[in-house]
Short mmCIF file of C-alpha atoms in Angstrom, two decimals:
data_model
loop_
_atom_site.label_atom_id
_atom_site.label_comp_id
_atom_site.label_asym_id
_atom_site.label_seq_id
_atom_site.Cartn_x
_atom_site.Cartn_y
_atom_site.Cartn_z
CA MET J 108 120.01 217.02 -107.36
CA ARG J 109 119.87 217.62 -111.08
CA SER J 110 117.72 220.78 -111.05
CA ARG J 111 120.32 223.02 -109.46
CA THR J 112 119.30 226.68 -109.21
CA LEU J 113 122.20 228.18 -111.16
CA ALA J 114 120.23 231.16 -112.42
CA ALA J 115 119.33 232.07 -108.87
CA GLY J 116 122.95 231.70 -107.87
CA ALA J 117 124.10 234.07 -110.57
CA ALA J 118 121.51 236.62 -109.50
CA ALA J 119 122.57 236.42 -105.89
CA ALA J 120 126.20 236.78 -106.94
CA ALA J 121 125.28 240.03 -108.62
CA ALA J 122 123.65 241.16 -105.40
CA VAL J 123 126.83 240.46 -103.47
CA LEU J 124 128.81 242.67 -105.80
CA VAL J 125 126.43 245.50 -104.98
CA ILE J 126 126.13 245.20 -101.21
CA GLY J 127 129.44 244.50 -99.53
CA THR J 128 128.09 243.93 -96.01
CA ALA J 129 130.68 241.16 -95.67
CA PRO J 130 133.05 239.22 -97.92
CA ALA J 131 132.13 235.76 -99.13
CA VAL J 132 135.03 234.42 -97.09
CA GLN J 133 135.57 235.89 -93.65
CA ALA J 134 138.64 235.18 -91.54
CA ASP J 135 138.17 233.98 -87.99
CA PRO J 136 137.42 237.13 -85.96
CA ARG J 137 138.35 237.93 -82.38
CA PRO J 138 136.29 236.27 -79.62
CA ALA J 139 132.63 237.23 -79.65
CA PRO J 140 131.75 240.33 -77.61
CA PRO J 141 129.37 240.11 -74.65
CA PRO J 142 125.75 239.49 -75.75
CA ALA J 143 124.66 243.05 -74.98
CA ALA J 144 127.30 244.38 -77.33
CA ALA J 145 127.15 241.67 -79.97
CA ARG J 146 124.81 243.38 -82.42
CA GLU J 147 126.57 246.73 -82.12
CA ALA J 148 129.98 245.14 -82.62
CA THR J 149 128.88 243.05 -85.62
CA ARG J 150 126.29 245.18 -87.37
CA GLY J 151 124.36 243.03 -89.82
CA PHE J 152 125.26 239.84 -87.98
CA ASP J 153 124.40 237.96 -84.81
CA VAL J 154 127.05 235.82 -83.12
CA LEU J 155 126.08 232.28 -82.11
CA ARG J 156 128.33 230.74 -79.49
CA PRO J 157 129.93 227.29 -79.94
CA SER J 158 129.31 224.14 -77.96
CA GLY J 159 131.06 223.52 -74.67
CA ASP J 160 131.31 219.87 -75.77
CA PRO J 161 132.13 219.93 -79.48
CA VAL J 162 131.94 216.82 -81.63
CA VAL J 163 135.54 215.67 -81.97
CA LEU J 164 136.82 215.22 -85.50
CA ARG J 165 139.95 213.08 -85.75
CA ASP J 166 142.68 213.92 -88.26
CA ALA J 167 143.20 210.72 -90.24
CA PRO J 168 144.49 211.73 -93.70
CA ARG J 169 144.22 209.08 -96.36
CA ARG J 170 145.31 208.90 -99.97
CA LEU J 171 142.20 209.12 -102.16
CA ASP J 172 142.68 208.24 -105.81
CA VAL J 173 139.45 209.73 -107.12
CA THR J 174 138.55 209.52 -110.80
CA TYR J 175 135.22 209.70 -112.57
CA THR J 176 133.78 210.26 -116.02
CA HIS J 177 131.98 213.46 -116.98
CA ASP J 178 130.80 214.31 -120.50
CA GLY J 179 132.79 211.35 -121.76
CA ARG J 180 136.06 212.58 -120.23
CA ARG J 181 138.08 211.14 -117.38
CA ARG J 182 138.29 213.61 -114.51
CA THR J 183 140.18 213.67 -111.21
CA LEU J 184 139.39 215.28 -107.86
CA ASP J 185 142.27 217.72 -108.29
CA GLN J 186 140.84 218.83 -111.63
CA TYR J 187 137.39 219.30 -110.14
CA LEU J 188 138.69 221.37 -107.22
CA ALA J 189 140.72 223.56 -109.58
CA THR J 190 137.87 224.05 -112.05
CA THR J 191 135.44 225.06 -109.32
CA GLY J 192 137.84 227.41 -107.54
CA THR J 193 137.42 225.48 -104.32
CA GLN J 194 138.83 227.24 -101.25
CA GLY J 195 137.79 224.72 -98.62
CA PHE J 196 137.19 220.99 -98.98
CA VAL J 197 136.61 218.53 -96.15
CA VAL J 198 135.88 214.80 -96.45
CA LEU J 199 134.60 213.05 -93.33
CA ASP J 200 134.50 209.27 -92.96
CA ALA J 201 131.84 208.43 -90.39
CA ALA J 202 131.77 204.66 -90.74
CA ASP J 203 133.66 204.16 -87.49
CA GLY J 204 134.00 207.40 -85.56
CA GLN J 205 134.41 210.69 -87.37
CA ASP J 206 137.66 210.87 -89.29
CA VAL J 207 138.72 213.76 -91.50
CA VAL J 208 140.40 211.77 -94.25
CA PHE J 209 140.94 214.64 -96.70
CA GLU J 210 141.14 218.38 -96.09
CA ARG J 211 142.41 221.13 -98.35
CA TYR J 212 142.31 224.95 -98.25
CA SER J 213 143.35 227.57 -100.78
CA PHE J 214 143.72 231.18 -99.66
CA ALA J 215 141.98 230.04 -96.46
CA THR J 216 142.63 227.93 -93.37
CA ARG J 217 140.80 225.52 -91.11
CA ASP J 218 139.68 228.54 -89.04
CA THR J 219 138.26 230.50 -91.98
CA ARG J 220 134.55 231.22 -91.82
CA PHE J 221 132.93 230.63 -95.19
CA GLN J 222 129.64 232.09 -96.34
CA SER J 223 126.94 229.42 -96.48
CA TRP J 224 124.58 231.19 -98.84
CA SER J 225 121.55 228.93 -99.30
CA MET J 226 122.98 226.04 -97.31
CA ALA J 227 121.40 228.09 -94.51
CA LYS J 228 117.99 226.89 -95.69
CA SER J 229 118.76 223.40 -94.36
CA PHE J 230 119.60 224.88 -90.94
CA THR J 231 116.26 226.71 -91.00
CA SER J 232 114.51 223.44 -91.82
CA ALA J 233 116.19 221.83 -88.80
CA ALA J 234 114.98 224.66 -86.57
CA VAL J 235 111.41 224.14 -87.82
CA GLY J 236 111.66 220.41 -87.05
CA ILE J 237 112.90 221.04 -83.52
CA ALA J 238 110.16 223.61 -82.85
CA LEU J 239 107.60 221.13 -84.18
CA ASP J 240 108.91 218.39 -81.88
CA GLU J 241 108.77 220.74 -78.89
CA GLY J 242 105.16 221.64 -79.63
CA ALA J 243 105.79 225.29 -80.44
CA ILE J 244 104.55 224.48 -83.95
CA GLY J 245 101.44 222.33 -83.99
CA SER J 246 101.74 220.90 -87.49
CA ILE J 247 103.54 221.78 -90.70
CA ASP J 248 100.13 221.62 -92.34
CA ASP J 249 99.12 224.68 -90.30
CA ALA J 250 98.85 227.94 -92.20
CA VAL J 251 101.78 230.27 -91.66
CA THR J 252 99.28 233.01 -90.79
CA GLU J 253 98.29 231.08 -87.65
CA TYR J 254 101.72 232.06 -86.33
CA LEU J 255 102.32 235.21 -88.39
CA PRO J 256 99.00 237.07 -88.62
CA ASP J 257 101.10 239.95 -89.95
CA LEU J 258 100.96 238.13 -93.32
CA ALA J 259 97.16 238.16 -93.57
CA GLY J 260 96.16 239.64 -96.89
CA SER J 261 99.55 238.91 -98.47
CA GLY J 262 100.39 236.15 -100.90
CA TYR J 263 101.25 233.97 -97.91
CA ASP J 264 97.76 234.19 -96.40
CA GLY J 265 96.58 230.65 -95.64
CA VAL J 266 99.62 228.92 -97.15
CA SER J 267 100.85 225.90 -95.18
CA ILE J 268 104.24 225.65 -93.53
CA ARG J 269 104.75 222.45 -95.55
CA ASP J 270 104.38 224.33 -98.82
CA LEU J 271 107.04 226.82 -97.77
CA LEU J 272 109.39 223.98 -96.81
CA ARG J 273 108.94 222.23 -100.16
CA MET J 274 109.16 225.49 -102.12
CA SER J 275 105.57 225.48 -103.28
CA SER J 276 104.15 228.58 -101.57
CA GLY J 277 102.39 230.01 -104.62
CA ILE J 278 103.70 233.54 -104.21
CA ALA J 279 104.67 235.42 -107.34
CA TRP J 280 108.44 235.11 -107.33
CA GLU J 281 111.26 234.58 -109.78
CA GLU J 282 114.43 233.82 -107.86
CA ALA J 283 116.86 235.23 -110.40
CA LEU J 284 115.03 238.56 -110.52
CA ASP J 285 113.65 238.90 -107.01
CA VAL J 286 116.55 237.80 -104.82
CA PRO J 287 118.98 240.64 -105.69
CA PRO J 288 116.76 243.60 -104.76
CA VAL J 289 115.45 241.88 -101.63
CA HIS J 290 118.92 240.87 -100.47
CA VAL J 291 120.40 244.27 -101.19
CA ALA J 292 117.57 246.06 -99.38
CA ALA J 293 117.81 243.74 -96.36
CA SER J 294 121.57 244.12 -96.20
CA LEU J 295 121.16 247.89 -96.19
CA GLY J 296 118.69 247.69 -93.30
CA SER J 297 115.23 247.37 -94.83
CA PRO J 298 113.08 245.05 -92.68
CA LEU J 299 112.46 241.67 -94.26
CA PRO J 300 108.99 241.24 -92.68
CA ALA J 301 107.75 244.29 -94.58
CA MET J 302 109.07 242.84 -97.82
CA ALA J 303 107.39 239.48 -97.08
CA ARG J 304 104.07 241.27 -96.55
CA GLN J 305 104.37 242.80 -100.02
CA ARG J 306 104.45 239.45 -101.80
CA LYS J 307 101.42 238.60 -103.95
CA ARG J 308 99.80 235.28 -104.83
CA GLY J 309 100.89 234.08 -108.25
CA TRP J 310 99.63 230.50 -108.49
CA GLU J 311 97.96 227.75 -106.46
CA PRO J 312 100.08 226.74 -103.45
CA GLY J 313 101.14 223.11 -103.46
CA SER J 314 100.76 222.72 -107.23
CA ARG J 315 104.38 223.09 -108.39
CA PHE J 316 107.98 223.71 -107.33
CA GLU J 317 109.33 227.27 -107.38
CA TYR J 318 112.60 227.89 -105.54
CA THR J 319 111.91 230.95 -103.37
CA SER J 320 114.32 232.37 -100.81
CA MET J 321 111.59 234.50 -99.25
CA ASN J 322 109.91 231.26 -98.11
CA SER J 323 112.96 230.48 -95.98
CA PHE J 324 112.97 233.93 -94.39
CA VAL J 325 109.29 233.52 -93.48
CA LEU J 326 110.07 230.15 -91.89
CA ALA J 327 112.87 231.70 -89.80
CA TRP J 328 110.53 234.51 -88.76
CA LEU J 329 107.87 231.93 -87.88
CA VAL J 330 110.30 229.94 -85.71
CA GLY J 331 111.07 233.06 -83.69
CA ARG J 332 107.40 233.98 -83.31
CA ALA J 333 106.24 230.43 -82.46
CA THR J 334 108.95 229.77 -79.87
CA GLY J 335 109.15 233.27 -78.40
CA VAL J 336 112.93 233.16 -78.94
CA PRO J 337 114.68 235.06 -81.75
CA TYR J 338 115.60 232.71 -84.57
CA HIS J 339 119.35 233.16 -84.16
CA ARG J 340 119.21 232.48 -80.44
CA TYR J 341 116.91 229.49 -80.92
CA VAL J 342 119.34 228.00 -83.43
CA GLU J 343 122.19 228.59 -80.99
CA ARG J 344 120.39 226.97 -78.06
CA LYS J 345 118.69 224.09 -79.85
CA LEU J 346 120.93 223.26 -82.81
CA TRP J 347 124.36 224.90 -82.96
CA ARG J 348 125.52 224.19 -79.41
CA PRO J 349 123.73 220.84 -78.85
CA GLY J 350 124.93 219.77 -82.31
CA GLY J 351 128.51 220.02 -81.07
CA MET J 352 129.77 222.87 -83.24
CA ALA J 353 133.30 223.86 -82.27
CA SER J 354 133.39 227.52 -83.35
CA SER J 355 131.08 230.50 -83.20
CA VAL J 356 129.09 231.41 -86.28
CA HIS J 357 128.05 234.80 -87.60
CA LEU J 358 124.47 234.81 -88.91
CA GLY J 359 123.30 237.60 -91.17
CA ASN J 360 120.37 239.83 -90.24
CA ASP J 361 118.65 242.85 -91.72
CA SER J 362 119.96 245.09 -88.89
CA ASN J 363 116.42 245.22 -87.49
CA GLY J 364 116.76 242.01 -85.51
CA ASN J 365 115.46 239.72 -88.25
CA SER J 366 117.72 236.82 -89.15
CA MET J 367 117.80 236.23 -92.88
CA GLY J 368 117.18 232.48 -92.56
CA TYR J 369 117.64 231.93 -96.29
CA CYS J 370 121.38 232.61 -96.24
CA CYS J 371 124.43 233.92 -94.51
CA TYR J 372 125.80 231.50 -91.94
CA TYR J 373 129.52 232.33 -91.72
CA ALA J 374 131.07 229.17 -90.33
CA THR J 375 134.08 226.89 -90.64
CA ASP J 376 133.96 223.99 -93.04
CA ARG J 377 134.50 221.61 -90.13
CA ASP J 378 131.34 222.92 -88.46
CA PHE J 379 129.44 222.57 -91.72
CA ALA J 380 130.73 218.98 -91.73
CA ARG J 381 129.45 218.51 -88.19
CA PHE J 382 126.01 219.57 -89.37
CA GLY J 383 126.14 217.03 -92.19
CA LEU J 384 127.29 214.40 -89.69
CA LEU J 385 124.34 215.29 -87.46
CA TYR J 386 121.94 214.44 -90.29
CA LEU J 387 123.91 211.35 -91.34
CA ARG J 388 123.40 210.05 -87.81
CA GLY J 389 119.70 210.66 -87.73
CA GLY J 390 119.88 213.93 -85.82
CA ARG J 391 122.15 212.71 -83.01
CA ALA J 392 125.38 214.30 -81.74
CA ASN J 393 127.49 213.20 -78.78
CA GLY J 394 124.86 210.60 -77.90
CA ARG J 395 122.05 213.18 -77.76
CA GLN J 396 119.03 213.55 -80.05
CA VAL J 397 119.28 217.12 -81.35
CA VAL J 398 117.07 217.08 -84.44
CA PRO J 399 114.17 214.59 -84.25
CA GLU J 400 115.01 211.45 -86.21
CA ALA J 401 111.58 211.48 -87.85
CA TRP J 402 112.24 215.04 -89.08
CA VAL J 403 115.58 214.06 -90.59
CA LYS J 404 113.87 211.27 -92.52
CA GLU J 405 110.97 213.48 -93.60
CA SER J 406 113.29 216.27 -94.71
CA THR J 407 115.51 214.08 -96.84
CA ARG J 408 112.93 212.25 -98.92
CA PRO J 409 110.84 213.59 -101.83
CA SER J 410 108.37 216.15 -100.55
CA ALA J 411 106.04 216.24 -103.55
CA PRO J 412 105.39 214.30 -106.77
CA PHE J 413 106.10 217.44 -108.80
CA ASN J 414 109.71 217.47 -107.60
CA GLU J 415 111.22 214.24 -106.36
CA GLY J 416 114.63 215.89 -106.19
CA TYR J 417 113.74 218.16 -103.27
CA GLY J 418 112.81 217.37 -99.68
CA LEU J 419 112.10 219.92 -96.97
CA HIS J 420 114.88 222.42 -97.74
CA TRP J 421 117.30 219.66 -98.79
CA TRP J 422 118.29 218.64 -102.32
CA LEU J 423 118.00 214.89 -103.00
CA GLY J 424 120.21 212.68 -105.13
CA GLU J 425 120.69 209.02 -105.95
CA ASP J 426 120.61 206.08 -103.55
CA GLY J 427 119.43 208.20 -100.63
CA ASP J 428 122.18 210.84 -100.68
CA PHE J 429 121.22 214.46 -100.04
CA MET J 430 122.81 217.88 -100.02
CA ALA J 431 122.54 221.42 -98.69
CA THR J 432 123.55 223.75 -101.50
CA GLY J 433 124.46 227.43 -101.64
CA LEU J 434 125.23 230.03 -104.25
CA ALA J 435 128.13 229.41 -106.59
CA GLY J 436 129.44 226.16 -105.23
CA GLN J 437 128.82 225.81 -101.48
CA HIS J 438 127.84 222.27 -100.53
CA ILE J 439 127.25 219.94 -97.59
CA TYR J 440 126.89 216.50 -99.14
CA VAL J 441 125.74 213.44 -97.16
CA SER J 442 126.01 209.86 -98.38
CA PRO J 443 124.18 207.44 -96.06
CA GLU J 444 125.19 204.60 -98.39
CA HIS J 445 128.93 205.21 -97.87
CA LYS J 446 128.68 206.98 -94.48
CA VAL J 447 130.55 210.00 -95.82
CA VAL J 448 130.09 213.76 -95.44
CA ILE J 449 131.71 216.20 -97.87
CA VAL J 450 131.88 219.98 -97.49
CA LYS J 451 132.96 222.31 -100.28
CA SER J 452 133.34 226.10 -100.07
CA THR J 453 134.35 228.57 -102.74
CA LEU J 454 134.36 232.31 -103.28
CA ALA J 455 132.05 232.51 -106.28
CA THR J 456 131.92 230.32 -109.38
CA ILE J 457 129.39 228.28 -111.28
CA LEU J 458 132.06 226.41 -113.26
CA GLY J 459 131.94 222.66 -112.85
CA GLN J 460 128.63 222.61 -111.00
CA ASP J 461 127.13 220.14 -113.45
CA GLU J 462 129.68 217.52 -112.38
CA THR J 463 129.49 218.13 -108.63
CA GLU J 464 127.21 215.25 -107.75
CA THR J 465 129.25 212.82 -109.85
CA ALA J 466 132.48 214.03 -108.25
CA PHE J 467 131.09 213.76 -104.72
CA ARG J 468 129.74 210.27 -105.29
CA ALA J 469 133.16 209.22 -106.63
CA VAL J 470 134.85 210.65 -103.52
CA ALA J 471 132.39 208.88 -101.19
CA ALA J 472 132.88 205.57 -103.00
CA GLU J 473 136.68 205.93 -102.78
CA VAL J 474 136.49 206.63 -99.04
CA ALA J 475 134.44 203.46 -98.58
CA ARG J 476 136.83 201.46 -100.79
CA THR J 477 139.94 202.52 -98.88
CA ARG J 478 138.69 201.68 -95.38
CA THR J 479 140.94 199.25 -93.58
CA SER J 480 138.24 197.74 -91.41
#
């Protein structure tokens, strides 16, 4: 997880200052309106309903004496949370059940919906895996244009789904420069499919890593086209509700019915933790296989020799740990070694990001150390 996309994060932060479709932290709204009125009532967002059988998280607070060394200096968890402006922090011990052993909020509460930013990419990857397992997608080695002929003649023509998932699509794109205008335009109502069709080929697909948010939008668009169900509704029916999420989520769209897919899940930190728990447990929730186990494994191992730190829309770390990461400090961290999930949400900062992985590994090790059984 060393090659964090900080430049892209800074660019997207600039975009947020321009648009203002929603704040980076959104308080828990009133109950979702009826489906027919949902889009009108939440322009720019679709509302995904929660599970009728949510995964139960038990409150089991525990004293965690977390220290680690960064740049030759001794650091503590409190110092890290302060430096990074953390507004929500949840630590889940999943060794025996699912215990919330540490939880802290600043200018927020347990019910606050935080902006996911690019953590959404890992949700999109899960949706692709489910559609693949159901047969709606034949193979991730298929060309995206088999499902989206609209992209014929664009930079995406003939590019495999796999190369989008591993951020090797070959389209001419520089995240720091291209994300802001695309995100601003989409947030103001410009259709994302039209912007995807405008992308040009810049280099040979599958030859290198180039972090590209447009790839994730195309994958979300493809999921909707392949399954015949809009992306947001497919995620609700196949992932959000079966995965045992306890609260509704607002998912950003371009106001033309196209879910962004690369960003903008507004959800509680506890539901983000449930998603991490789902992957920690091989795609299972409440005794049910939600995401295929084989897809979880495939997604969280190196996807190409040119970038061993990236799977299929998941960042990879040491000893098998992996992480969904979003702009300016949003994280869902999973440690299979210690059976720990950590979620961190913040308004907008890049301070302290270089020590995030070290801090999270120290937290996970301390949770394992302090278990009583």
